[in-house]
mmCIF file of C-alpha atoms in Angstrom:
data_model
loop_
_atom_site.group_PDB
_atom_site.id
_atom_site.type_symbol
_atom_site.label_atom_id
_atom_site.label_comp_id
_atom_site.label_asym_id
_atom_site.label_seq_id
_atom_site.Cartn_x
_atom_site.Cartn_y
_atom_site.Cartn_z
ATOM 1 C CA UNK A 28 86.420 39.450 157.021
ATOM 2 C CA UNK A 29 86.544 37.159 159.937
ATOM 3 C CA UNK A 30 89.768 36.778 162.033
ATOM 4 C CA UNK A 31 90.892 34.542 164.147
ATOM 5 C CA UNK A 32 92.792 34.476 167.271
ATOM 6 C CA UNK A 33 94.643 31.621 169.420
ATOM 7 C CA UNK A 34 93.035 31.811 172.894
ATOM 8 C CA UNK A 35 94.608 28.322 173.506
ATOM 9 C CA UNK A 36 96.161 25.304 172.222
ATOM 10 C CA UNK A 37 96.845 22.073 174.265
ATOM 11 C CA UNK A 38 98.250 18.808 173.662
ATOM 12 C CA UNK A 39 97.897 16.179 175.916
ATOM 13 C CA UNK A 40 101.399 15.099 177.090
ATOM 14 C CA UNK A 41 99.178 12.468 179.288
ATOM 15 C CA UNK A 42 95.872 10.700 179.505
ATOM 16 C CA UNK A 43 93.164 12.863 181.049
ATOM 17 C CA UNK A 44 89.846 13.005 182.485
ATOM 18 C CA UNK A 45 88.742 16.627 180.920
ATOM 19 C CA UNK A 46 90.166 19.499 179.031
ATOM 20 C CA UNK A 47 89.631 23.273 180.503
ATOM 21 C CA UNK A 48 90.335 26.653 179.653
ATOM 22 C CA UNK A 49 89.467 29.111 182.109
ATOM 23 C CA UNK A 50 89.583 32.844 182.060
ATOM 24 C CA UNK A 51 88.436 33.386 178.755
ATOM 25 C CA UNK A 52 88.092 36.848 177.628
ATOM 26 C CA UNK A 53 85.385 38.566 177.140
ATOM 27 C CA UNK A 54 86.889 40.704 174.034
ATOM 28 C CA UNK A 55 85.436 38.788 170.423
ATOM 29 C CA UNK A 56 82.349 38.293 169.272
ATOM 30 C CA UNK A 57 82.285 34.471 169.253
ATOM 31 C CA UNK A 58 84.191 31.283 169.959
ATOM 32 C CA UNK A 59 85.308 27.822 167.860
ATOM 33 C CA UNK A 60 86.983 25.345 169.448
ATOM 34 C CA UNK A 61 88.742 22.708 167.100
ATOM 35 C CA UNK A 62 89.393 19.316 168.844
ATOM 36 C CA UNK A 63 91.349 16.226 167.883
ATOM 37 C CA UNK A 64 90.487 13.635 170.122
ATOM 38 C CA UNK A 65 90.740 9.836 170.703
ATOM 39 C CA UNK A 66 89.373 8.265 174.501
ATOM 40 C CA UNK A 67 89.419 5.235 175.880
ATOM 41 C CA UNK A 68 86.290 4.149 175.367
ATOM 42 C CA UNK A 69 85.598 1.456 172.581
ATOM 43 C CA UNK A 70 84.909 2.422 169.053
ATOM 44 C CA UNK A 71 83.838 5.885 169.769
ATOM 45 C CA UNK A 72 83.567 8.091 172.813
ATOM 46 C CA UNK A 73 80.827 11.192 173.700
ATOM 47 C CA UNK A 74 81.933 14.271 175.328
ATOM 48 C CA UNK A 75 80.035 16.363 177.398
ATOM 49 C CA UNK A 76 80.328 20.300 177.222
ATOM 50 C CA UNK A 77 80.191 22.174 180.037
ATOM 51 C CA UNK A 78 80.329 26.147 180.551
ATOM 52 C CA UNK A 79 81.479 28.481 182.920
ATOM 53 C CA UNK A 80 81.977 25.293 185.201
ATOM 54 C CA UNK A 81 78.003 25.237 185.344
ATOM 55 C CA UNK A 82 77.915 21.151 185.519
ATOM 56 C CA UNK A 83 74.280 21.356 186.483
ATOM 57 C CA UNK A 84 72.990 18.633 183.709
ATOM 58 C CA UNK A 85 69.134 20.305 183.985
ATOM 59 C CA UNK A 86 70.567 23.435 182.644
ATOM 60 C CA UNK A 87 71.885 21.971 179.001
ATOM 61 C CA UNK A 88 70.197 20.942 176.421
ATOM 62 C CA UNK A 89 70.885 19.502 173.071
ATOM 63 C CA UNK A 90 69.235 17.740 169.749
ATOM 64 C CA UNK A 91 71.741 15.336 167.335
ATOM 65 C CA UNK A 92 71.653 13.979 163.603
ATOM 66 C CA UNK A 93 74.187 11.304 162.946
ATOM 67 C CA UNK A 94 74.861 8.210 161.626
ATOM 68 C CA UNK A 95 77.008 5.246 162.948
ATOM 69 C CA UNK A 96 74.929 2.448 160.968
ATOM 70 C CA UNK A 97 73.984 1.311 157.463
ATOM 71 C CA UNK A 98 70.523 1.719 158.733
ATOM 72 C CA UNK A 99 70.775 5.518 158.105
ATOM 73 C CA UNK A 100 70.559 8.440 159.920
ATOM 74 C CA UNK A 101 69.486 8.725 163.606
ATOM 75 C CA UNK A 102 68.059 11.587 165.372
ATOM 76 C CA UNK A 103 67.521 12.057 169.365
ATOM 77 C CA UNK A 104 67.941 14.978 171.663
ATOM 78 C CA UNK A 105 67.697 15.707 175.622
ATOM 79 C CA UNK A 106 67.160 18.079 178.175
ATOM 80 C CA UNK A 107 70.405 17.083 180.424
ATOM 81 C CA UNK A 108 73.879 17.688 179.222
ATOM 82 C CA UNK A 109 75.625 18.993 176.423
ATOM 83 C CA UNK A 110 76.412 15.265 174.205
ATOM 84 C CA UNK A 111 77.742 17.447 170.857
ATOM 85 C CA UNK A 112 80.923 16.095 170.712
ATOM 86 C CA UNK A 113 82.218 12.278 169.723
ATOM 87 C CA UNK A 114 85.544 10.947 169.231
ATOM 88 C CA UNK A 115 87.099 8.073 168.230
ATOM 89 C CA UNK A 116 87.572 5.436 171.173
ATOM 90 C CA UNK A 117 90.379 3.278 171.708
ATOM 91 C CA UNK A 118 89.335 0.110 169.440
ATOM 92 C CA UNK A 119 89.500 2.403 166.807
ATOM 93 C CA UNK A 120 92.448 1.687 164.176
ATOM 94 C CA UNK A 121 95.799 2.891 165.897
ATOM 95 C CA UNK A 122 96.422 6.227 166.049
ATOM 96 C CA UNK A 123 93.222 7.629 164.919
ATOM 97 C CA UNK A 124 91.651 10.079 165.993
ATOM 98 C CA UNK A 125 88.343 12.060 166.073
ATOM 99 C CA UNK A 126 87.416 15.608 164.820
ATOM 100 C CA UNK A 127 85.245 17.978 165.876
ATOM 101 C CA UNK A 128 84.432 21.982 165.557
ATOM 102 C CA UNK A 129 82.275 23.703 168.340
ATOM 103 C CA UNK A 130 81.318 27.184 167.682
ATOM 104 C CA UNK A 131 79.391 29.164 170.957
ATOM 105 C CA UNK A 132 78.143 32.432 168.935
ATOM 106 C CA UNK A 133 77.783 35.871 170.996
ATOM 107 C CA UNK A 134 79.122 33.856 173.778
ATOM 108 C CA UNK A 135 79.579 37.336 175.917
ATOM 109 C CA UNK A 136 76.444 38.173 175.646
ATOM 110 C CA UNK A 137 75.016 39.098 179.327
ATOM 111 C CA UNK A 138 70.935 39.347 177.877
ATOM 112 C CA UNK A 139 70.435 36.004 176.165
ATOM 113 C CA UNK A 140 70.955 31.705 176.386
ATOM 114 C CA UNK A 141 74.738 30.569 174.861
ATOM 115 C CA UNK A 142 73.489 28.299 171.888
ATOM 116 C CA UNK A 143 76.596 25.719 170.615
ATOM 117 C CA UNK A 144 76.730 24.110 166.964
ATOM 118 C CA UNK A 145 79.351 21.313 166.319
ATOM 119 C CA UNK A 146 80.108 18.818 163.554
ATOM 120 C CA UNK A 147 82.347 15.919 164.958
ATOM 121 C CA UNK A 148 83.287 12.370 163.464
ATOM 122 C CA UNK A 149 84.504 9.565 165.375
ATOM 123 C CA UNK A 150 87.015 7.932 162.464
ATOM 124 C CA UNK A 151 87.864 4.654 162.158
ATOM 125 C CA UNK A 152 89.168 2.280 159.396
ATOM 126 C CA UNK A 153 86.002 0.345 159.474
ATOM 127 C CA UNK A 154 82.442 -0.075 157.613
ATOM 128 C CA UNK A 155 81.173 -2.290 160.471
ATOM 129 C CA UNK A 156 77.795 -0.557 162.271
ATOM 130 C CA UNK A 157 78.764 1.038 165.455
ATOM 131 C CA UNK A 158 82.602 1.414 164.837
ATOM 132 C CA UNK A 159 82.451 5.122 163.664
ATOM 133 C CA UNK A 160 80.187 8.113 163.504
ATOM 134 C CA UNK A 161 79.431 11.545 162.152
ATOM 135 C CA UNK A 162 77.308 13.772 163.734
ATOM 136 C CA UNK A 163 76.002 17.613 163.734
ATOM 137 C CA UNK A 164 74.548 19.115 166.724
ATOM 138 C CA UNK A 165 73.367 21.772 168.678
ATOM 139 C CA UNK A 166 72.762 22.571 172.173
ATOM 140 C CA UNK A 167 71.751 25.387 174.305
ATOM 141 C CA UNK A 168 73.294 26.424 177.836
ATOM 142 C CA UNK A 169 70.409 28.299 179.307
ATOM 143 C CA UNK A 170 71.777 30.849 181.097
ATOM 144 C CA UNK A 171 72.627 34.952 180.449
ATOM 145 C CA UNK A 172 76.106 34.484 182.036
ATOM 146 C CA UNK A 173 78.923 35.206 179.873
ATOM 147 C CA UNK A 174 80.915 32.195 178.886
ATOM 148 C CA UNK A 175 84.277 32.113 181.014
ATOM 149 C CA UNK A 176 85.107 28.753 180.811
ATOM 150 C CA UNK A 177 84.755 25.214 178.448
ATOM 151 C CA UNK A 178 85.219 22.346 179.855
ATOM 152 C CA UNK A 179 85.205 19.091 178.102
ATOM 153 C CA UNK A 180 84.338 15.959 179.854
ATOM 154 C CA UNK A 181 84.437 12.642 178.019
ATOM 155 C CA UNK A 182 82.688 8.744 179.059
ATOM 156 C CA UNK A 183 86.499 7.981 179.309
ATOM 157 C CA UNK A 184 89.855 9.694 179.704
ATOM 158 C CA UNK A 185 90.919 11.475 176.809
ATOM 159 C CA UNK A 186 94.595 9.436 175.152
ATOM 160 C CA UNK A 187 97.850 10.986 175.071
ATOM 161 C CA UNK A 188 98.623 13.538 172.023
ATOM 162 C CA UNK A 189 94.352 14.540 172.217
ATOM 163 C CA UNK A 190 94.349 18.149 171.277
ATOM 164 C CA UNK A 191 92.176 21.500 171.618
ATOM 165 C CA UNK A 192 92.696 24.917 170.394
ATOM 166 C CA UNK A 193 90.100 27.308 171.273
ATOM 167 C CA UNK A 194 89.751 30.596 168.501
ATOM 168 C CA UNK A 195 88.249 33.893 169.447
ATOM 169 C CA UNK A 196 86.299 34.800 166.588
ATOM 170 C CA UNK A 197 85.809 38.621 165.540
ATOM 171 C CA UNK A 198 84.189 40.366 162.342
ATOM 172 C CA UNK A 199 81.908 37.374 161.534
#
């Protein structure tokens, strides 16, 4: 059976421009971060991941499936930056905020790339195209350095009360 530990949990008292946790430990076999999020930035806001304070867009990659229209289901993916994570922006209805889950498997692991796997929504009380979103992704940091650090960096500040708590994952 899996269990869980609390690396970290943060509330923002403030706006901010990013969210790190440094010195991570190198001790479980993988990570999940759980965010609740809402930036100022429209209807919804991306968020780019960034490890071990590598912010080298060339070395991240990432492919998408989500949906923000009635037109169905959009795919796209890139070979700069880690886009796996939206929120909900600022226009959104008051107080609401996104979700999203990141998981970085064998994220200690010296002899291979760090893959990540997230499923986010940027909520809203809306129907209207381009005021909301779901999304799963994946991305791949391609590097053998252990993961030390996550740092989240949205299109625009993250809003007061955003939180993150990052989970070290063992037994899964």
């Amino acid at each position: 059976m899996a269990a869980f530990t609390v690396i970290d949990h943060t509330e923002l008292g403030a706006s901010a421009s990013s969210w790190t946790k440094s010195s991570i430990p190198s001790s479980y076999d993988h990570l999940m971060l759980k965010v609740s999020a809402r930036t100022n930035s429209g209807y919804t806001g991306y968020v780019d991941v960034q490890l071990s304070a590598d912010t080298t867009a060339a070395n991240y990659s990432y492919t998408r499936l989500y949906a923000y229209q009635s037109a169905g289901p959009i795919s796209d993916r890139a070979t700069a930056n880690a886009y796996v994570i939206q929120t909900s922006g600022s226009s959104s209805t008051a107080d609401t905020f996104g979700t999203a889950t990141l998981w970085i498997p064998n994220y200690a692991n010296t002899a291979n790339f760090k893959p990540m796997l997230s499923m986010t929504a940027g909520e809203n009380a809306s129907s209207t195209d381009s005021q909301w979103i779901v999304m799963a992704g994946a991305a791949l940091w391609q590097s053998t350095a252990a993961v030390n650090q996550i740092t989240l960096v949205p299109n625009a500040d993250f809003l007061q009360y955003s939180t993150f708590t990052l989970y070290g994952v063992t037994g899964a």
